[in-house]
Tab-separated table of C-alpha atoms in Angstrom:
chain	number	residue	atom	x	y	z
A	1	UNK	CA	0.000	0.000	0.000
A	2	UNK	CA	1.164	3.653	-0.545
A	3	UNK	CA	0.137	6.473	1.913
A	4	UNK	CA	-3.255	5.691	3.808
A	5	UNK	CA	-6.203	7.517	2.113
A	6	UNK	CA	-9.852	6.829	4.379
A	7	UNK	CA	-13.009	6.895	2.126
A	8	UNK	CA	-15.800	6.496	3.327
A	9	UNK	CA	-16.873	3.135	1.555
A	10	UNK	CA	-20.401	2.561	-0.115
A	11	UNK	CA	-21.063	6.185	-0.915
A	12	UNK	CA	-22.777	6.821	-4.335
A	13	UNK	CA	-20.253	7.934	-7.163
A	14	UNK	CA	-20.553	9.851	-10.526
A	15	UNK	CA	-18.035	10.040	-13.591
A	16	UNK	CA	-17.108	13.170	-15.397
A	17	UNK	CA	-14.648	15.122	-16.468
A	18	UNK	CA	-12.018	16.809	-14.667
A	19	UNK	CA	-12.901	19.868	-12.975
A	20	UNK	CA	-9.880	21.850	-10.964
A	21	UNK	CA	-11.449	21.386	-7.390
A	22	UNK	CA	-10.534	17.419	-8.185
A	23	UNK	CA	-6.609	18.260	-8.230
A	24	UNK	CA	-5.728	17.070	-5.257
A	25	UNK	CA	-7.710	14.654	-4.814
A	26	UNK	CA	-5.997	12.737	-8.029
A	27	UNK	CA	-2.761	13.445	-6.103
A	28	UNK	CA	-4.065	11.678	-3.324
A	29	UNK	CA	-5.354	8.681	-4.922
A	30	UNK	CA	-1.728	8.146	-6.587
A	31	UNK	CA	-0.056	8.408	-3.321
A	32	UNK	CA	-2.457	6.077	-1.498
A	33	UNK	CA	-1.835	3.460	-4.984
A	34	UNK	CA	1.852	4.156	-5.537
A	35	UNK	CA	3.222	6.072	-2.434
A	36	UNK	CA	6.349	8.236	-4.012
A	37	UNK	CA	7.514	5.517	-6.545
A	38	UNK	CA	4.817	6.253	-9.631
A	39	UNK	CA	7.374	7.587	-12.526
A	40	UNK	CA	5.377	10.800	-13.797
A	41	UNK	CA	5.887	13.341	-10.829
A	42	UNK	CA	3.361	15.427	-12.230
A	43	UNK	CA	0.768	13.785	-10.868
A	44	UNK	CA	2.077	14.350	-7.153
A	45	UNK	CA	1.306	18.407	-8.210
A	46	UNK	CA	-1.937	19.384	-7.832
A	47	UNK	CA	-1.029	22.691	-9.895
A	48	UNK	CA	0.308	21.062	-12.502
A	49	UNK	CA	-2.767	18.668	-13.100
A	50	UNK	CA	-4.807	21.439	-13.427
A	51	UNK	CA	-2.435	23.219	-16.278
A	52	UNK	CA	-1.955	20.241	-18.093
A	53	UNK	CA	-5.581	20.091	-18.333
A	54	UNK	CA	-6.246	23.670	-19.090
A	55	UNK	CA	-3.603	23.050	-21.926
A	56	UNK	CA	-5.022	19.797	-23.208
A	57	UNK	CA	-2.064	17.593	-23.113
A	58	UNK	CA	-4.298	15.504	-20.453
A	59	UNK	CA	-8.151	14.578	-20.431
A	60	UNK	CA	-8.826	13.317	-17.028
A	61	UNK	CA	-11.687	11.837	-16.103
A	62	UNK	CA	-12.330	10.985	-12.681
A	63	UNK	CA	-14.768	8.924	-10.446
A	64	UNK	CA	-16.202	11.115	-7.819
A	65	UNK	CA	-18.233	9.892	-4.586
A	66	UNK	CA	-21.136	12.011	-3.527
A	67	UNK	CA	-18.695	13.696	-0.487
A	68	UNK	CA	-16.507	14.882	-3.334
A	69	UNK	CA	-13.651	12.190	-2.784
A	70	UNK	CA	-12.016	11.206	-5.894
A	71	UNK	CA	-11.920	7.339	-6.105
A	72	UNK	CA	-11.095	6.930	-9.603
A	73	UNK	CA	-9.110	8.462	-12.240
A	74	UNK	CA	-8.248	7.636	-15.999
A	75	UNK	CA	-7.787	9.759	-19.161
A	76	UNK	CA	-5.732	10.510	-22.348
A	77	UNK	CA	-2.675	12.455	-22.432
A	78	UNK	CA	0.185	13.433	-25.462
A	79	UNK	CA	2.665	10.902	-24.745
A	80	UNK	CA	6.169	10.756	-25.434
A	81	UNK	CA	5.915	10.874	-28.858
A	82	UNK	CA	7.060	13.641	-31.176
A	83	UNK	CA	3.614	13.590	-32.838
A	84	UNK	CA	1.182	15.872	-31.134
A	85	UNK	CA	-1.956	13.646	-32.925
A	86	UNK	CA	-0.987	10.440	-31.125
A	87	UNK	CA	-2.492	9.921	-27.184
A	88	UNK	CA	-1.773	7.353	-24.858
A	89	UNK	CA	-4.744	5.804	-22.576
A	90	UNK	CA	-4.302	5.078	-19.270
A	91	UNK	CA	-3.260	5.877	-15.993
A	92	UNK	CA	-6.292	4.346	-14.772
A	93	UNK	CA	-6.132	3.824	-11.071
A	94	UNK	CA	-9.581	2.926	-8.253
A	95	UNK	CA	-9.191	3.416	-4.358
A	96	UNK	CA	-9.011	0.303	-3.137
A	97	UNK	CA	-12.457	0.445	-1.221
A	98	UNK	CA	-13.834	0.945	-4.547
A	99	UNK	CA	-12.654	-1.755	-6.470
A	100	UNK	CA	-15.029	-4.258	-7.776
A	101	UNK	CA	-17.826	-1.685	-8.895
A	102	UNK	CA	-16.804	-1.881	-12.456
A	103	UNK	CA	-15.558	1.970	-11.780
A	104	UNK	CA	-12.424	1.147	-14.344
A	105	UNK	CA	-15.456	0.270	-17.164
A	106	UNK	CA	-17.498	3.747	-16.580
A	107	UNK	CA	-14.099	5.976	-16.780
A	108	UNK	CA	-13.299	3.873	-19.639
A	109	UNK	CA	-16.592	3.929	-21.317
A	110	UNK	CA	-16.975	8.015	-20.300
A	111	UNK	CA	-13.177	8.240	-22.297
A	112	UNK	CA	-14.646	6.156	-25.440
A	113	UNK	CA	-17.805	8.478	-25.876
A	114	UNK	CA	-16.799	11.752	-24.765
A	115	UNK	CA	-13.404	12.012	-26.012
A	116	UNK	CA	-12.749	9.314	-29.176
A	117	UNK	CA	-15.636	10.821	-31.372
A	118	UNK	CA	-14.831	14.466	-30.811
A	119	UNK	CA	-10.820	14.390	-30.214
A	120	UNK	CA	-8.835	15.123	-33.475
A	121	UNK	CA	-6.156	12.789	-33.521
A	122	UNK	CA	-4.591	10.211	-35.428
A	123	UNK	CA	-3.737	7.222	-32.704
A	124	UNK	CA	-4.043	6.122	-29.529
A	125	UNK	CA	-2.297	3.325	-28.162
A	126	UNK	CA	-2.155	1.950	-24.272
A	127	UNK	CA	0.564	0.030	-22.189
A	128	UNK	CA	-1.438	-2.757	-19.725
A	129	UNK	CA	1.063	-4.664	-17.417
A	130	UNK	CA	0.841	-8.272	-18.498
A	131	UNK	CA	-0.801	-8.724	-15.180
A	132	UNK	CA	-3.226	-6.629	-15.277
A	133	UNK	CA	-5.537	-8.568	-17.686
A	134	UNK	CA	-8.744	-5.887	-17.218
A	135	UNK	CA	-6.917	-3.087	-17.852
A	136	UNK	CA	-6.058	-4.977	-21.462
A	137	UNK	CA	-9.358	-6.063	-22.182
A	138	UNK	CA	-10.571	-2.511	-21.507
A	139	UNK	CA	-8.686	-1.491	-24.103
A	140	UNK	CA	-9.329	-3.917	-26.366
A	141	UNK	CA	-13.354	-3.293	-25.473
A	142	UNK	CA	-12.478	0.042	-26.816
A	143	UNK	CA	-10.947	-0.842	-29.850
A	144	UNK	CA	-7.362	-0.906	-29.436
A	145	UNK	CA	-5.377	-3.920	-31.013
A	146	UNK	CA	-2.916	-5.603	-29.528
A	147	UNK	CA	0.569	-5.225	-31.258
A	148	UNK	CA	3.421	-5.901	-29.167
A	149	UNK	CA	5.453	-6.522	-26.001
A	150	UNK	CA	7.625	-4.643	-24.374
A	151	UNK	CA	9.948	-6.592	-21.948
A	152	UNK	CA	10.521	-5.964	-18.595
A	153	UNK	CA	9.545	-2.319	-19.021
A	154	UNK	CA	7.821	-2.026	-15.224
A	155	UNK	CA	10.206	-2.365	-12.055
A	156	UNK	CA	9.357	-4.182	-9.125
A	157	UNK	CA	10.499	-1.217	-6.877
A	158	UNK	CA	7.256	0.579	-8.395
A	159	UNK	CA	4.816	-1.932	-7.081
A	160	UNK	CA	7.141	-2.559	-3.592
A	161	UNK	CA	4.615	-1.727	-1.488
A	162	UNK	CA	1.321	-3.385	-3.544
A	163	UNK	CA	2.818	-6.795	-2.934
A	164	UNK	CA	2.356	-6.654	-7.610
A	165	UNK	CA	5.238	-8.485	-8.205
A	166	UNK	CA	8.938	-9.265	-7.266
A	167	UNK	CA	10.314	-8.784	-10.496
A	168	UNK	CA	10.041	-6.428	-13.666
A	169	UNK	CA	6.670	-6.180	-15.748
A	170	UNK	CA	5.885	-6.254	-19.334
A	171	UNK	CA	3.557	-4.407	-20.725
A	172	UNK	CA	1.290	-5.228	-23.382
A	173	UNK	CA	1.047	-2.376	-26.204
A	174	UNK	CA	-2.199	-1.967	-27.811
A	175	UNK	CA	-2.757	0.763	-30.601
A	176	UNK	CA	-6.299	2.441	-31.981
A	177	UNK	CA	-5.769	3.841	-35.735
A	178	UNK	CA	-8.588	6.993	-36.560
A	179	UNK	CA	-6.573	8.467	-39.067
A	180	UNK	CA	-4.265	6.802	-42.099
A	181	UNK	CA	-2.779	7.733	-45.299
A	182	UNK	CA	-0.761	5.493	-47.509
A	183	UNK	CA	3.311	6.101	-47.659
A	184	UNK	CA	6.275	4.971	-48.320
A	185	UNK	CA	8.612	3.506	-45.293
A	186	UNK	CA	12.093	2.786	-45.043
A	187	UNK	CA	12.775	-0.484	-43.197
A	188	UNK	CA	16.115	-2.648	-42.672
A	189	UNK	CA	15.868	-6.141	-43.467
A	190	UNK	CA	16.327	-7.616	-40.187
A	191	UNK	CA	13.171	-5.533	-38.712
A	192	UNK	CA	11.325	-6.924	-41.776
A	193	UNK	CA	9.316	-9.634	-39.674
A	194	UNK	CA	8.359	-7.348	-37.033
A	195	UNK	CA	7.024	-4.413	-39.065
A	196	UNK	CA	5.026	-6.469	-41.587
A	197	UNK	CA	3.388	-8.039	-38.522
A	198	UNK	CA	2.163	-4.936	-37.143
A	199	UNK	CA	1.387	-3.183	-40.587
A	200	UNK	CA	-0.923	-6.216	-41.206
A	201	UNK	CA	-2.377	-6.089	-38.135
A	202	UNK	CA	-3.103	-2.232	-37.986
A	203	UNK	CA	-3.988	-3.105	-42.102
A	204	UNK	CA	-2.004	0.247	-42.281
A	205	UNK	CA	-1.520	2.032	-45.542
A	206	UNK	CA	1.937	1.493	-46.356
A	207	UNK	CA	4.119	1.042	-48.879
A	208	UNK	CA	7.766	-0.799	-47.560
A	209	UNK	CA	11.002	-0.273	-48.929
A	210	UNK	CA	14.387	-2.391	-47.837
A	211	UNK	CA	16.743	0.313	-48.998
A	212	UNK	CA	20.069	-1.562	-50.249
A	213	UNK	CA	21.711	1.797	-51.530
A	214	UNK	CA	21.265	4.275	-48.255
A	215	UNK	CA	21.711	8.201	-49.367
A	216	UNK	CA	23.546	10.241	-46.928
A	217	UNK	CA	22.401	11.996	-44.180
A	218	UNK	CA	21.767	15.599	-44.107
A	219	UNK	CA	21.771	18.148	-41.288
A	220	UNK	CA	22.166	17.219	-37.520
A	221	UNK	CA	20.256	15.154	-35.819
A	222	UNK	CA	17.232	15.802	-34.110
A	223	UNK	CA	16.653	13.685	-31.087
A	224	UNK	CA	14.291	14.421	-27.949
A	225	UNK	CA	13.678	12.458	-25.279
A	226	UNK	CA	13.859	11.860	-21.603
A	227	UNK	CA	15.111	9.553	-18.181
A	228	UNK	CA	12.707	8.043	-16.187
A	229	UNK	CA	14.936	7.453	-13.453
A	230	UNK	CA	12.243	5.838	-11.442
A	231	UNK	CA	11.123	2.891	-13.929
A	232	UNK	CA	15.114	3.140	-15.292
A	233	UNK	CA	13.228	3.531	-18.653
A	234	UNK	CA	14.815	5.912	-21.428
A	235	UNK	CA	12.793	6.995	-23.639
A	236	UNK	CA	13.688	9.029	-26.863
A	237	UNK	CA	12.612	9.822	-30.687
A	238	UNK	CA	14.681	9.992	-33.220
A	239	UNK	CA	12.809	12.243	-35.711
A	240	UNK	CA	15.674	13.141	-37.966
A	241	UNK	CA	18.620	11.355	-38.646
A	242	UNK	CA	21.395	13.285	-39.537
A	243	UNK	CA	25.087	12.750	-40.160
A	244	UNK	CA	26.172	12.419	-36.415
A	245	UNK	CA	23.861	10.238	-35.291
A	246	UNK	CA	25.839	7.905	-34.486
A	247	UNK	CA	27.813	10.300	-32.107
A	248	UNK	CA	24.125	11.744	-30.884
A	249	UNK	CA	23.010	7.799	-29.783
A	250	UNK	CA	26.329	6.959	-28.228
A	251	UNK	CA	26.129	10.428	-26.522
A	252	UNK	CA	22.405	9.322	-24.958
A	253	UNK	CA	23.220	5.690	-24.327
A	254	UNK	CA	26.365	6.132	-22.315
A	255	UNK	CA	24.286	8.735	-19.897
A	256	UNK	CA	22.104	6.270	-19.862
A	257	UNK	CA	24.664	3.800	-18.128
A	258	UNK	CA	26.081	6.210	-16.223
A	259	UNK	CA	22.030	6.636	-14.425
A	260	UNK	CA	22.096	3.143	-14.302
A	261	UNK	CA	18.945	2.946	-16.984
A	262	UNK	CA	18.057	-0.684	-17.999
A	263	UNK	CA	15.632	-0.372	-20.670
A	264	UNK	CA	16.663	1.867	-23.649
A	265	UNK	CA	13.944	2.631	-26.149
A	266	UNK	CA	14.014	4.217	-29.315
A	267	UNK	CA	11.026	5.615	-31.121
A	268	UNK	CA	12.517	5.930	-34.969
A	269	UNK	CA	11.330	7.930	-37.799
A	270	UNK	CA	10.799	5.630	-40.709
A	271	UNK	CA	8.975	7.792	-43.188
A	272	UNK	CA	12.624	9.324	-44.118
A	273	UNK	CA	15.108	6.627	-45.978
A	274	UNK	CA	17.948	7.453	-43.318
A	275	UNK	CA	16.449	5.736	-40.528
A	276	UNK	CA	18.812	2.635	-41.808
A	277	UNK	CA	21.854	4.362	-40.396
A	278	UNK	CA	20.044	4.489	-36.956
A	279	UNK	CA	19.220	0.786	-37.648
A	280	UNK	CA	22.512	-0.113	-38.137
């Protein structure tokens, strides 16, 4: 358990949208779920859920109990992705006296037909914990394909005090397409299994080429990215690959090492043919 948070249990509940008196009680519910050791400190700043919802990079919607305690809390928020029409889904947490009143389905439901038919974007995608089987077939109730798995992405220091797990979680990625266009993308042969799996199984619009002839990078790279010391995750897109990116990856990876980061992920632009040099 994280920090104690008493609710009164049994009360009535509604879910709606964020409103900035529900601040800190969000902050609260992470602490009481997660104690310190959640990754994304904004949520441990009331002030800074409200701006981030004022700004639109999150769409919180919350479970509320008729004494105004916050007892659930899910949404969509720009992720760490350099596109600004791609959202993630998640952060979906319930108070533990709550649990078992199908709260995670009405957030999840309120998300699907408040925010999926009037949101402009092109994507949304969602990472479940492998153990956490109902928050993947919530997603997949909303639409969201399964695609992939990332390994060990989830420390056990995270869930230390939930009694989760002992040893690093996978998560299960699941993506929504609303929005495709066909073009062309530039893959190297060795990722060739992989990305014709998840092309077919989006049935994306795409047109693959295995570039044997690779034209030469122009410009500097331009790489962005952060450390999530907490989850010793790295995270970081490469949208442009210029002619030192080699020098810009080793430059990343080695402070990576030196923060003691275990899992390195790259997010690589392969609409431009010079993604094979940061394949190779």
């Amino acid at each position: 358990m994280g920090d104690k948070l008493l609710i009164e249990p049994n009360q009535n509940f509604i879910v709606e949208r964020f409103k900035s008196s529900n601040a800190i009680g969000i902050t609260s519910l992470f602490k009481s779920i997660y104690g310190d050791n959640y990754p994304i400190d904004l949520y441990y700043h009331p002030n800074k859920i409200v701006k981030a919802n004022k700004n639109k990079t999150i769409y919180s919607v919350v479970a509320i109990t008729e004494k105004s305690n916050v007892i659930g809390h899910g949404g969509l928020f720009k992720t760490f992705s350099d596109n600004k029409r791609l959202f993630e889904l998640g952060q979906l947490l319930i108070h533990n006296s709550y649990r078992g009143n199908m709260i995670a389905h009405y957030i999840s439901s309120f998300i699907k037909d408040n925010y999926f038919k009037t949101l402009s974007f092109d994507g949304i995608f969602s990472e479940a914990t492998t153990n956490h089987v109902a928050s993947q077939k919530l997603s997949y109730n909303m639409g969201l394909t399964e695609t992939a798995v990332e390994i060990d992405l989830i420390p056990e220091s995270i869930y230390k005090d939930m009694e989760e797990s002992k040893v690093r979680m996978s998560c299960l990625f699941q993506f929504l397409l609303k929005k495709d266009y066909l073009h062309n993308i530039y893959i190297h042969q060795r990722a060739k299994e992989i990305v014709e799996f998840t092309i077919n199984r989006l049935k994306l619009k795409r047109e693959i080429i295995y570039p044997v002839d690779i034209r030469d990078s122009i410009g500097k790279s331009k790489i962005k990215g952060l450390f999530l010391d907490k989850i010793s995750l790295m995270r970081f897109n490469v949208i442009h690959t210029g002619i030192d990116i080699e020098e810009s990856i080793n430059k990343i990876l080695f402070e990576g090492e030196q923060r003691g980061i275990n899992v390195q992920q790259f997010i690589v632009n392969i609409s431009e043919e010079s993604v094979i040099k940061t394949f190779n």
